[in-house]
Tab-separated table of C-alpha atoms and ligand atoms in Angstrom:
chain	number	residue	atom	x	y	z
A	1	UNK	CA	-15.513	76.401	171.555
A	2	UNK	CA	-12.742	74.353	171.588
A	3	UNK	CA	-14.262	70.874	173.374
A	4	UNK	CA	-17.567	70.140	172.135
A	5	UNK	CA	-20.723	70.296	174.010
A	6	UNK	CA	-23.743	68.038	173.645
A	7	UNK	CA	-27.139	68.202	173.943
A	8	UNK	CA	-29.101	66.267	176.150
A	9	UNK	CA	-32.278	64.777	175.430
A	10	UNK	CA	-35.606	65.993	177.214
A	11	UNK	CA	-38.783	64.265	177.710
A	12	UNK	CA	-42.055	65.747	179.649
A	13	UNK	CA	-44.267	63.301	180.720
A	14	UNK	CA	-47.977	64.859	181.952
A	15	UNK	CA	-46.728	67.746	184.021
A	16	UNK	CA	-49.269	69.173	186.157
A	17	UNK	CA	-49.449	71.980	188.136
A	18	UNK	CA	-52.033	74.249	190.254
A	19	UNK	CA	-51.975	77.356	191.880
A	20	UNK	CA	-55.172	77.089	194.267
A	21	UNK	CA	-57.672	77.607	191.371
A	22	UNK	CA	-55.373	78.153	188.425
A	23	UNK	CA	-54.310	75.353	186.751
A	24	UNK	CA	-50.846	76.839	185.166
A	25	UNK	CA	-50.382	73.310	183.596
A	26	UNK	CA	-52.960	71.112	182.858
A	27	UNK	CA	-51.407	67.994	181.005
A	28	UNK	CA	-48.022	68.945	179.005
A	29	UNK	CA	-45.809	66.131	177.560
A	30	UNK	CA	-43.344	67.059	174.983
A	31	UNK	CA	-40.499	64.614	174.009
A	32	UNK	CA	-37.268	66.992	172.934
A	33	UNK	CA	-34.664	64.869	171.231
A	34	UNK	CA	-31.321	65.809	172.094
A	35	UNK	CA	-29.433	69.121	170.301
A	36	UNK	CA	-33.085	70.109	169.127
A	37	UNK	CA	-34.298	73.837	168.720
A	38	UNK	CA	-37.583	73.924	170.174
A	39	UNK	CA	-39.824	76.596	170.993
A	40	UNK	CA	-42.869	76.798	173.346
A	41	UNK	CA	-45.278	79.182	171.768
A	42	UNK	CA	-48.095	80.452	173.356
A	43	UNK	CA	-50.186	83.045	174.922
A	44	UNK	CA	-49.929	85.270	178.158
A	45	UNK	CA	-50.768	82.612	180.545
A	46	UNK	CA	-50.861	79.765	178.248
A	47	UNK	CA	-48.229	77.956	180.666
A	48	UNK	CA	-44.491	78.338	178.870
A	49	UNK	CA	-42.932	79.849	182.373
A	50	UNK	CA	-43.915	77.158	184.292
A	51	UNK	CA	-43.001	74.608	181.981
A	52	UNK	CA	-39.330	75.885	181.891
A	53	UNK	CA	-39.594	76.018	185.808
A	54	UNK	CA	-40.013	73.010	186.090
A	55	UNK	CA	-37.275	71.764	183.714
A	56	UNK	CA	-34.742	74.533	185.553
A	57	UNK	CA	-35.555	72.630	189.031
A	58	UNK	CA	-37.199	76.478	190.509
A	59	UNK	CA	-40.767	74.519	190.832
A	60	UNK	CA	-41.533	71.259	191.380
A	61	UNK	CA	-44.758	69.968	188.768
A	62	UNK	CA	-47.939	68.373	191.105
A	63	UNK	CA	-47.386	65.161	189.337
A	64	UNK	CA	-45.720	63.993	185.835
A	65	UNK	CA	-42.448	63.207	185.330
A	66	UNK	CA	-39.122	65.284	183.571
A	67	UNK	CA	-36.667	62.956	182.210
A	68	UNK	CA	-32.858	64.353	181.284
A	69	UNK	CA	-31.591	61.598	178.910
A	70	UNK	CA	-34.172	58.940	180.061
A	71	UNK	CA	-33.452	59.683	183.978
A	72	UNK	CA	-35.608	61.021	186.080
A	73	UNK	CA	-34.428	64.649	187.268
A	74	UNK	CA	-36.927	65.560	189.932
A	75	UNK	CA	-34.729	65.083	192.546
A	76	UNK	CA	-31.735	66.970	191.610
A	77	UNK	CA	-31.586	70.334	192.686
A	78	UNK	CA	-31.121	73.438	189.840
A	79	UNK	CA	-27.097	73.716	190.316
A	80	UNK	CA	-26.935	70.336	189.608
A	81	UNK	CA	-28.835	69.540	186.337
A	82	UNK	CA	-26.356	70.901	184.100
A	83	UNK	CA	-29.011	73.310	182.551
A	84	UNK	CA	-28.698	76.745	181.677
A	85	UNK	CA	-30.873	79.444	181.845
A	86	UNK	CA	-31.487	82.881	180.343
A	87	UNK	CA	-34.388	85.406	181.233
A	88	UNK	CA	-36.274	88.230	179.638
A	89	UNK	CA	-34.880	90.841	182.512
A	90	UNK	CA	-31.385	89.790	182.068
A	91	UNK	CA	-30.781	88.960	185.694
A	92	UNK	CA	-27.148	90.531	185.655
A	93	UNK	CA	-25.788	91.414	189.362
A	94	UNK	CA	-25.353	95.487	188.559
A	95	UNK	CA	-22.007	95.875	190.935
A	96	UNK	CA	-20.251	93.324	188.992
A	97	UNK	CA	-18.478	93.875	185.622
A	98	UNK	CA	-19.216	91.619	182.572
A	99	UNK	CA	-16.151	89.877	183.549
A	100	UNK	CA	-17.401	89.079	187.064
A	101	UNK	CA	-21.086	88.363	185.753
A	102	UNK	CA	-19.994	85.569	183.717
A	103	UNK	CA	-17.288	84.079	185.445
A	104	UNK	CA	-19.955	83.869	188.379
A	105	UNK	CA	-21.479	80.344	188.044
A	106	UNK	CA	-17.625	78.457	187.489
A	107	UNK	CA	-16.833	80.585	190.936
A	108	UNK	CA	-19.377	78.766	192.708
A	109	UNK	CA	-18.635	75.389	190.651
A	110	UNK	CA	-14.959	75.810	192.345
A	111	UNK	CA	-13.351	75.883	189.149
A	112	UNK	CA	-9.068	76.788	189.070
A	113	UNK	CA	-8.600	80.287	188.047
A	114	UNK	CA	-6.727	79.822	184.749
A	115	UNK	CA	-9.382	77.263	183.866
A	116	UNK	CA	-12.291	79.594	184.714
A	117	UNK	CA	-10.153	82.585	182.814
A	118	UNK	CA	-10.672	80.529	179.225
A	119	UNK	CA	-13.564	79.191	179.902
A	120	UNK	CA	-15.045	83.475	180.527
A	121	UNK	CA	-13.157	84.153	177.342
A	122	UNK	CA	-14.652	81.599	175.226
A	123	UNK	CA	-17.795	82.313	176.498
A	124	UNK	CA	-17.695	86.270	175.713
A	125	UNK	CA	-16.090	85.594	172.582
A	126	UNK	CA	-19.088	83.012	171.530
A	127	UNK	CA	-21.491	85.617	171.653
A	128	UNK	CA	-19.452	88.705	170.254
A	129	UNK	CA	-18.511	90.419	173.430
A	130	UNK	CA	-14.219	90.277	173.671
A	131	UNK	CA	-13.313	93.329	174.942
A	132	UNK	CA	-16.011	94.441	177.244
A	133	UNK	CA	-14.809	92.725	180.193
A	134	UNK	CA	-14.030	95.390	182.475
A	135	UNK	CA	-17.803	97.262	181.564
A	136	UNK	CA	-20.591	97.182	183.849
A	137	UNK	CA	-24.018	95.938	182.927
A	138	UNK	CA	-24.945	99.591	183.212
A	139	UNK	CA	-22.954	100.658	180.241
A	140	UNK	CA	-24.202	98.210	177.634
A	141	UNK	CA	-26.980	98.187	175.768
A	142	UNK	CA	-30.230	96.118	176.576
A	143	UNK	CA	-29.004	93.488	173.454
A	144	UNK	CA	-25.110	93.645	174.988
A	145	UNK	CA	-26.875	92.601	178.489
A	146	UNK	CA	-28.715	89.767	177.035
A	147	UNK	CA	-25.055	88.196	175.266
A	148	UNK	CA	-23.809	88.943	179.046
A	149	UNK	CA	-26.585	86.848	180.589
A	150	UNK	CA	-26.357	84.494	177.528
A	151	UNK	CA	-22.042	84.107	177.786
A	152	UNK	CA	-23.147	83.294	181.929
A	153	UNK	CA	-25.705	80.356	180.982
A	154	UNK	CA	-23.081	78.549	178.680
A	155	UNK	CA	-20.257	79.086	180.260
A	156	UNK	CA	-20.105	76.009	182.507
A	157	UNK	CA	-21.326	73.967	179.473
A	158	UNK	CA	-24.800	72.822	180.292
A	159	UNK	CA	-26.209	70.336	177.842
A	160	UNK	CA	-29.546	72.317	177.824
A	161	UNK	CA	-30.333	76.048	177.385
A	162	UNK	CA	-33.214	77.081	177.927
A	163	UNK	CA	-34.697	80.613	177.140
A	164	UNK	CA	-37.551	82.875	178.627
A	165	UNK	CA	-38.761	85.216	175.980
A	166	UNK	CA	-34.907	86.844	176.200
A	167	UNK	CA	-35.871	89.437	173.235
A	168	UNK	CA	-38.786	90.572	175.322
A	169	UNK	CA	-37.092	94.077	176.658
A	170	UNK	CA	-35.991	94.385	172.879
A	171	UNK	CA	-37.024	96.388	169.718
A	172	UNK	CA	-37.664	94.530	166.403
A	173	UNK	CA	-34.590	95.552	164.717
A	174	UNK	CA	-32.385	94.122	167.852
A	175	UNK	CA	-34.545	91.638	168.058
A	176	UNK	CA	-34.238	90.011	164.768
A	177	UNK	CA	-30.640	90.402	164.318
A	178	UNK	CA	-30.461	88.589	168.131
A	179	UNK	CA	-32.687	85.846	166.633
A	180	UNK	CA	-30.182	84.958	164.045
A	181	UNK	CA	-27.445	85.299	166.500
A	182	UNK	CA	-29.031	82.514	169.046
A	183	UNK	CA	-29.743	80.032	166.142
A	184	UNK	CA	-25.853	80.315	164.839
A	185	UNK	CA	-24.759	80.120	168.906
A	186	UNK	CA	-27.171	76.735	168.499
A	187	UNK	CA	-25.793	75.273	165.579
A	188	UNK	CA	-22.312	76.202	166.879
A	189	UNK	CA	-22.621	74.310	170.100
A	190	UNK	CA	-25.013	71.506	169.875
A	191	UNK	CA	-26.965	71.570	172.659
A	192	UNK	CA	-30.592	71.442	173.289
A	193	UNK	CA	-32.580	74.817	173.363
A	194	UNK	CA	-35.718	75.250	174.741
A	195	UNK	CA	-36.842	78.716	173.794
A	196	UNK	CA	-40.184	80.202	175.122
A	197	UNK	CA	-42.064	83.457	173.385
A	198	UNK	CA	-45.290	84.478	172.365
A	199	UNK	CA	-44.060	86.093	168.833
A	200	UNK	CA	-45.503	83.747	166.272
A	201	UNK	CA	-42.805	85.022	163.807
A	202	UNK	CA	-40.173	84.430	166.133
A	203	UNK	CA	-40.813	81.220	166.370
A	204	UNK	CA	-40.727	80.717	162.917
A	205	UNK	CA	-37.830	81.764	162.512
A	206	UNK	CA	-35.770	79.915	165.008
A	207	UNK	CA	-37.044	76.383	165.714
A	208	UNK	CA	-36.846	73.139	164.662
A	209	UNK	CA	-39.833	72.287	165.995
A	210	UNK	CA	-42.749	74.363	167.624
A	211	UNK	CA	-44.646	73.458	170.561
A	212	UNK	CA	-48.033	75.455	170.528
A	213	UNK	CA	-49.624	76.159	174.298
A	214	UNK	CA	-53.201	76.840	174.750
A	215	UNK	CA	-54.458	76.860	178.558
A	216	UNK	CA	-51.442	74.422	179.732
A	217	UNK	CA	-51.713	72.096	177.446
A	218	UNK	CA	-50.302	71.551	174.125
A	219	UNK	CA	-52.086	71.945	170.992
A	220	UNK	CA	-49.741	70.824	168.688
A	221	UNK	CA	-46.123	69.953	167.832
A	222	UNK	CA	-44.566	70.360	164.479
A	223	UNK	CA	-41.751	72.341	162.595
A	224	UNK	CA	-42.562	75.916	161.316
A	225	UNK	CA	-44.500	74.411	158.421
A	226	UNK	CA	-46.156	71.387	159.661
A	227	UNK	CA	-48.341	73.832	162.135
A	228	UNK	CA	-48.460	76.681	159.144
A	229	UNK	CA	-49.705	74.050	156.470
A	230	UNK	CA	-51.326	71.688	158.398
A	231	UNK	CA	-52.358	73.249	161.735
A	232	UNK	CA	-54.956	70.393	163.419
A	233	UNK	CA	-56.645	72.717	165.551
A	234	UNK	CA	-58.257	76.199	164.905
A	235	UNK	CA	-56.372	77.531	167.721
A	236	UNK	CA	-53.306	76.562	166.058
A	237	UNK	CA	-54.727	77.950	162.571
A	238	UNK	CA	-55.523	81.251	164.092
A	239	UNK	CA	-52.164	81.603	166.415
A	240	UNK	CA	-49.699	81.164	163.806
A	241	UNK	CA	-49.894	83.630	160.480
A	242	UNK	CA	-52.495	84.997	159.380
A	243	UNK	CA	-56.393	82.963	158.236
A	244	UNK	CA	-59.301	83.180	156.372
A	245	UNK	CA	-61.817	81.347	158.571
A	246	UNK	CA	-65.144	80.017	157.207
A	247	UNK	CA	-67.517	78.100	159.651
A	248	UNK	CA	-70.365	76.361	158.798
A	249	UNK	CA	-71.624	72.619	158.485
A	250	UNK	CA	-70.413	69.927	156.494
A	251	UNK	CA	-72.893	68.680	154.160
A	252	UNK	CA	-73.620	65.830	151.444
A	253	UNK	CA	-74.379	66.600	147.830
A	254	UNK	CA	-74.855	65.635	143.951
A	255	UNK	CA	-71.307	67.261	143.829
A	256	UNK	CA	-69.713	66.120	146.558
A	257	UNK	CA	-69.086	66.854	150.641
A	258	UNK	CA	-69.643	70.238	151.071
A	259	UNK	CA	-69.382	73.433	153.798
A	260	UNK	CA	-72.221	75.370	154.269
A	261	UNK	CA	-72.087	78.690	155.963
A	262	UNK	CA	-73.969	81.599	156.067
A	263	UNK	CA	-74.217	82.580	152.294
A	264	UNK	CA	-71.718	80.420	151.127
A	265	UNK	CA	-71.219	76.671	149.635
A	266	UNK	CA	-67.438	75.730	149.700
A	267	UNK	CA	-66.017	72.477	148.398
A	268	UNK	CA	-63.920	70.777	151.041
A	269	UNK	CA	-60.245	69.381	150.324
A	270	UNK	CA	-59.807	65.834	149.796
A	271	UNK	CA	-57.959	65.346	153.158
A	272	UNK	CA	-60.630	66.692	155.422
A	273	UNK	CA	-61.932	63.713	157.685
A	274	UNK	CA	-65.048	65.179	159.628
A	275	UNK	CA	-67.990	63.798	159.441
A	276	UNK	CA	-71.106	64.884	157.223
A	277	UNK	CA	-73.843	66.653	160.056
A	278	UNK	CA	-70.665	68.053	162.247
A	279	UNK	CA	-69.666	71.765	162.386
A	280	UNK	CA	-66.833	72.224	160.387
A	281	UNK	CA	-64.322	75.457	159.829
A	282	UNK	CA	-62.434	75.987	156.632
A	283	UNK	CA	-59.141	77.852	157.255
A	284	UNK	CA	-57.334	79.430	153.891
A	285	UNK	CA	-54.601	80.954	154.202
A	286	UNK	CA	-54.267	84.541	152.684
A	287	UNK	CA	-51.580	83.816	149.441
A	288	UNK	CA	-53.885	80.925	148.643
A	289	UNK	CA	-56.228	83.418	147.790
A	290	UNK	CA	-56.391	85.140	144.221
A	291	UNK	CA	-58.475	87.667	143.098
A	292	UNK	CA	-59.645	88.406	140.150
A	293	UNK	CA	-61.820	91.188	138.936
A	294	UNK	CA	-65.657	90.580	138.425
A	295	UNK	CA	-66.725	91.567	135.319
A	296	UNK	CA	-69.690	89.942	133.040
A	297	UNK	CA	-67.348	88.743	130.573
A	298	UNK	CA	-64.696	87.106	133.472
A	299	UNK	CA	-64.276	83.473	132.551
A	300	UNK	CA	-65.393	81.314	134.813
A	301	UNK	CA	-63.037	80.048	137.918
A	302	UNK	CA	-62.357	76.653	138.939
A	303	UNK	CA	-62.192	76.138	142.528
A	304	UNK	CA	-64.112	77.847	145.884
A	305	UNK	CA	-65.085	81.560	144.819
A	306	UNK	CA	-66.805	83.900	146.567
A	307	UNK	CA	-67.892	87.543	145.177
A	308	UNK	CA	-67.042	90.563	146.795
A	309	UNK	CA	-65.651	93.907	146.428
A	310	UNK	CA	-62.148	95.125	147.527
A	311	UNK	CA	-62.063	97.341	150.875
A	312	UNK	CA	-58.353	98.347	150.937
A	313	UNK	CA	-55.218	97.593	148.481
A	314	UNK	CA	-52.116	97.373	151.146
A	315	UNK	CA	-48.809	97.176	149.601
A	316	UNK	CA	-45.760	96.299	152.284
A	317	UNK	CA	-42.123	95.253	151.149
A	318	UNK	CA	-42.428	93.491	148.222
A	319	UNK	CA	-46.581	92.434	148.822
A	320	UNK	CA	-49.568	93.363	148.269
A	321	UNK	CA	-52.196	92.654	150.689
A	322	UNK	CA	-56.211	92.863	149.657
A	323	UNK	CA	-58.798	93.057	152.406
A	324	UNK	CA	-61.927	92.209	150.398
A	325	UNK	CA	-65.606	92.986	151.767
A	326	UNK	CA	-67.715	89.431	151.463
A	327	UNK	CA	-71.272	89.797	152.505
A	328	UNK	CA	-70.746	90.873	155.687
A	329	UNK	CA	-67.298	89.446	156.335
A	330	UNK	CA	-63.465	90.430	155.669
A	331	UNK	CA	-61.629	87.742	153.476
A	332	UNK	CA	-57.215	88.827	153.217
A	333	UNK	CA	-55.742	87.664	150.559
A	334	UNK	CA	-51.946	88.280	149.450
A	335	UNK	CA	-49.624	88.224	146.517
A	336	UNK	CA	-46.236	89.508	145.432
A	337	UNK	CA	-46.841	92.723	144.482
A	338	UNK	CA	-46.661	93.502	140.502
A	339	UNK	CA	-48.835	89.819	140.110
A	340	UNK	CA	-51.866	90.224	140.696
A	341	UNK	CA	-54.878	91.604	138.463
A	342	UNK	CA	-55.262	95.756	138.906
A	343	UNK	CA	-57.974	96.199	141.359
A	344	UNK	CA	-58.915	99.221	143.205
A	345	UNK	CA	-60.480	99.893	146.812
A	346	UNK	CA	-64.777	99.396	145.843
A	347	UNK	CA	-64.023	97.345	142.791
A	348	UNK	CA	-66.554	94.251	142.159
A	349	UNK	CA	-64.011	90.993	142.619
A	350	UNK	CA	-63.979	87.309	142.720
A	351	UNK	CA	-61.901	85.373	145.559
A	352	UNK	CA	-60.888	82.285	144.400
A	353	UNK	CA	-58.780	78.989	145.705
A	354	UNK	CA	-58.043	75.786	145.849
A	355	UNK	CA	-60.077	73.922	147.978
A	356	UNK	CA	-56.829	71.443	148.379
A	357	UNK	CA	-55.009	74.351	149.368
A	358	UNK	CA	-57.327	74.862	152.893
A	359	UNK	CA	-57.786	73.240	155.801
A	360	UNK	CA	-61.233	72.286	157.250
A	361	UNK	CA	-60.882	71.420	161.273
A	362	UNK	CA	-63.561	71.107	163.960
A	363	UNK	CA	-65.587	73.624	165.612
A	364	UNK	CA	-66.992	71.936	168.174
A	365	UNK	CA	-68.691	74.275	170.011
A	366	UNK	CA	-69.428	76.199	167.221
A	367	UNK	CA	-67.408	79.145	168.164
A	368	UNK	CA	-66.022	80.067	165.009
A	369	UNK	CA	-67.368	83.001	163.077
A	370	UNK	CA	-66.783	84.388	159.551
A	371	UNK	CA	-63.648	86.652	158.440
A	372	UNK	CA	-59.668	86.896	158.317
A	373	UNK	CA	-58.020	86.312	161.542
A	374	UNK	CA	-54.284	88.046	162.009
A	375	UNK	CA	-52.225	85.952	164.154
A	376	UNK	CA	-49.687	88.400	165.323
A	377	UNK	CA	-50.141	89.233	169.215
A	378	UNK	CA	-47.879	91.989	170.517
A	379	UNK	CA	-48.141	91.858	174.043
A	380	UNK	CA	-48.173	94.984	175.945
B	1	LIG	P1	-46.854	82.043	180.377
B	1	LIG	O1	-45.388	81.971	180.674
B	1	LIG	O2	-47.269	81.182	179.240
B	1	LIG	O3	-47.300	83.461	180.184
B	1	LIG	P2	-47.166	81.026	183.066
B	1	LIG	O4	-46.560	79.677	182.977
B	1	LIG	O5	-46.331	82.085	183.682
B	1	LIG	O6	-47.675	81.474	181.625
B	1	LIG	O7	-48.522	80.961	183.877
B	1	LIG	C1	-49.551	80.043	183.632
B	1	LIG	C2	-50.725	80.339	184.553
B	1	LIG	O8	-50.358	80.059	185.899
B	1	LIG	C3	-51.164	81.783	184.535
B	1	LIG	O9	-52.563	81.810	184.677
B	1	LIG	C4	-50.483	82.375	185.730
B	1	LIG	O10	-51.212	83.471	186.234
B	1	LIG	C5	-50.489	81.211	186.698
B	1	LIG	N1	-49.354	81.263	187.630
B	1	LIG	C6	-48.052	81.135	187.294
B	1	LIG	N2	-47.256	81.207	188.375
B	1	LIG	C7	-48.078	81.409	189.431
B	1	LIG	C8	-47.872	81.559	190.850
B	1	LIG	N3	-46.642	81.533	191.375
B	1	LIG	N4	-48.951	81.736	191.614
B	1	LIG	C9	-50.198	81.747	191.086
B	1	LIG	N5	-50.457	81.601	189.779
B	1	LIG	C10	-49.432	81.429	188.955
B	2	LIG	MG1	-44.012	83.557	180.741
């Protein structure tokens, strides 16, 4: 675009908000610096809706404040807070053409026609649409609708976008190749996005940082591999990619602090801060995991290891996945394929890592039970 647009600078200060019984949010602060990527990740119900809700201006929070730039915004009506907003059903107004659709919001703004004219233009062109102005919503595509409703949110220039699960309607292929689209649009402009899904993997993908949401609160904030390397909650652990979890009960001995579980004796990474006597979970990620074949004459393995025999051998793309049987439980572990040692659905093997290379976090309630945990929810 040819002036350039700025992002504006977001802060959430202890939103609340009930529904009779239902507490949609229960405490959610969130400081997003201006021209940041961020995503709210979450569960169904988890509270990412109502958090953009209340940024749009469409529902007013119990208590807490939203600040735009350090100023309080509660008071200023949708229209008027310069934010932009995209949602998963599109929202286009069928008897108007994509033309019509975007230029919409500068009609009611008032703008001068040869003014709005460039500004529709611009906005089309930013998202790969010249030349469909004179089409109907009803003869595009589901991913041409979405660049419709997308040209519409940025074409008066709003210093925030912000995004409800817009690749919902979508299949994967679209999807991804939307993704990429939305971060160049980002990078392009400037602004701040605020991006809500559930996919894990889309998130990943597209933010700077990551806001996780667990019952309307938030769990943790981080980039992509802050919350993938160092989650600091199991729910975190479990939600994004895929874990190995181990409970059990963090223990003194000759050799050290150690995790005991149910058939199992794990030594703990140097960073892990509970205290000996409280319920403890080790998370390990599945490439952290090697495994090596279990044979008399194996040398012996440095590092956690526990015995086990291979279930299933799963090769996808370029890995190779193991789901290996461990006394009662399912450990994953994964490599690039053509790595690892030749092993065999029913073959004897050792699982081995790094007990630096796992996280041990607490487990309060003592919820947590033995095996690998796949964080990928498709909601249906
Ligand atoms: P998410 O977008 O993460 O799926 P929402 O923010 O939409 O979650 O909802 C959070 C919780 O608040 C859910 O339990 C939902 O059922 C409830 N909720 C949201 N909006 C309303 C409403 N208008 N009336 C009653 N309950 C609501
Ligand atoms: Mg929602």
């Amino acid at each position: 675009m040819s002036e350039p647009m700025l992002g504006a600078a977001i802060e959430l200060l202890d939103l609340q908000k009930r529904y009779g019984d239902v507490t949609a949010l229960a405490n959610v602060s969130l400081d997003m610096p201006a021209g940041e990527f961020v995503t709210l990740l979450g569960p169904s119900g988890s509270g990412k809706t109502t958090t953009l809700n209340a940024i749009a201006g469409f529902l007013q929070p119990d208590s807490g404040r939203i600040l735009v730039d350090g100023s309080p915004i509660e008071a200023v009506p949708p229209h008027k807070r310069n934010i932009g907003m995209v949602f998963q059903s599109y929202a286009l107004f069928p008897h108007m053409t994509v033309q019509a659709n975007v230029a919409y919001p500068l009609k009611r703004r008032k703008m001068p026609k040869h003014e709005l004219q460039r500004r529709v233009a611009e906005s089309l062109e930013l998202v790969g649409l010249d030349g469909m102005q004179q089409r109907y919503p009803r003869e595009l595509s589901g991913g041409q609708q979405q660049r419709v409703a997308l040209a519409r949110a940025l074409v008066f220039r709003p210093r925030v976008l912000l995004m409800d699960e817009p690749l919902g309607a979508l299949d994967r292929r679209l999807r991804a190749s939307l993704q990429l689209e939305f971060k160049r649009i980002h990078r392009e402009l400037g602004i701040t996005f605020v991006y809500v899904t559930h996919d894990q993997d889309e998130a990943l993908v597209m933010s700077d940082r990551i806001a996780v949401f667990n019952n309307g609160s938030i769990e943790q904030v981080g980039t992509a591999s802050e919350l993938y390397e160092r989650p600091t909650t199991l729910f975190v652990a479990e939600f994004l990619g895929d874990s190995n979890v181990l409970p059990g009960v963090i223990a003194d001995g000759p050799a050290g602090r150690r995790l005991l579980g149910q058939g199992y004796e794990l030594a703990l990474p140097e960073a892990a801060a509970l205290a000996t006597g409280s319920r403890g979970v080790m998370t390990v990620r599945p490439e952290r995991v090697t495994v090596v074949p279990d044979t008399p004459t194996a040398p012996r393995r440095c590092g956690n290891t526990l015995a086990g025999r291979v279930k299933q051998v799963i090769y996808m793309g370029g890995i190779r996945r193991l789901e290996i049987d461990v006394a009662g439980f399912t450990m994953l572990a994964q490599e690039q394929a053509g790595t690892g040692a030749a092993v065999a659905a029913g073959d004897p093997v050792l699982a081995v890592w790094d007990a630096d290379r796992s996280v041990v976090l607490p487990d309060e309630q003592g919820e947590a039970t033995a095996g690998a945990v796949t964080g990928s929810l498709e909601e249906v």
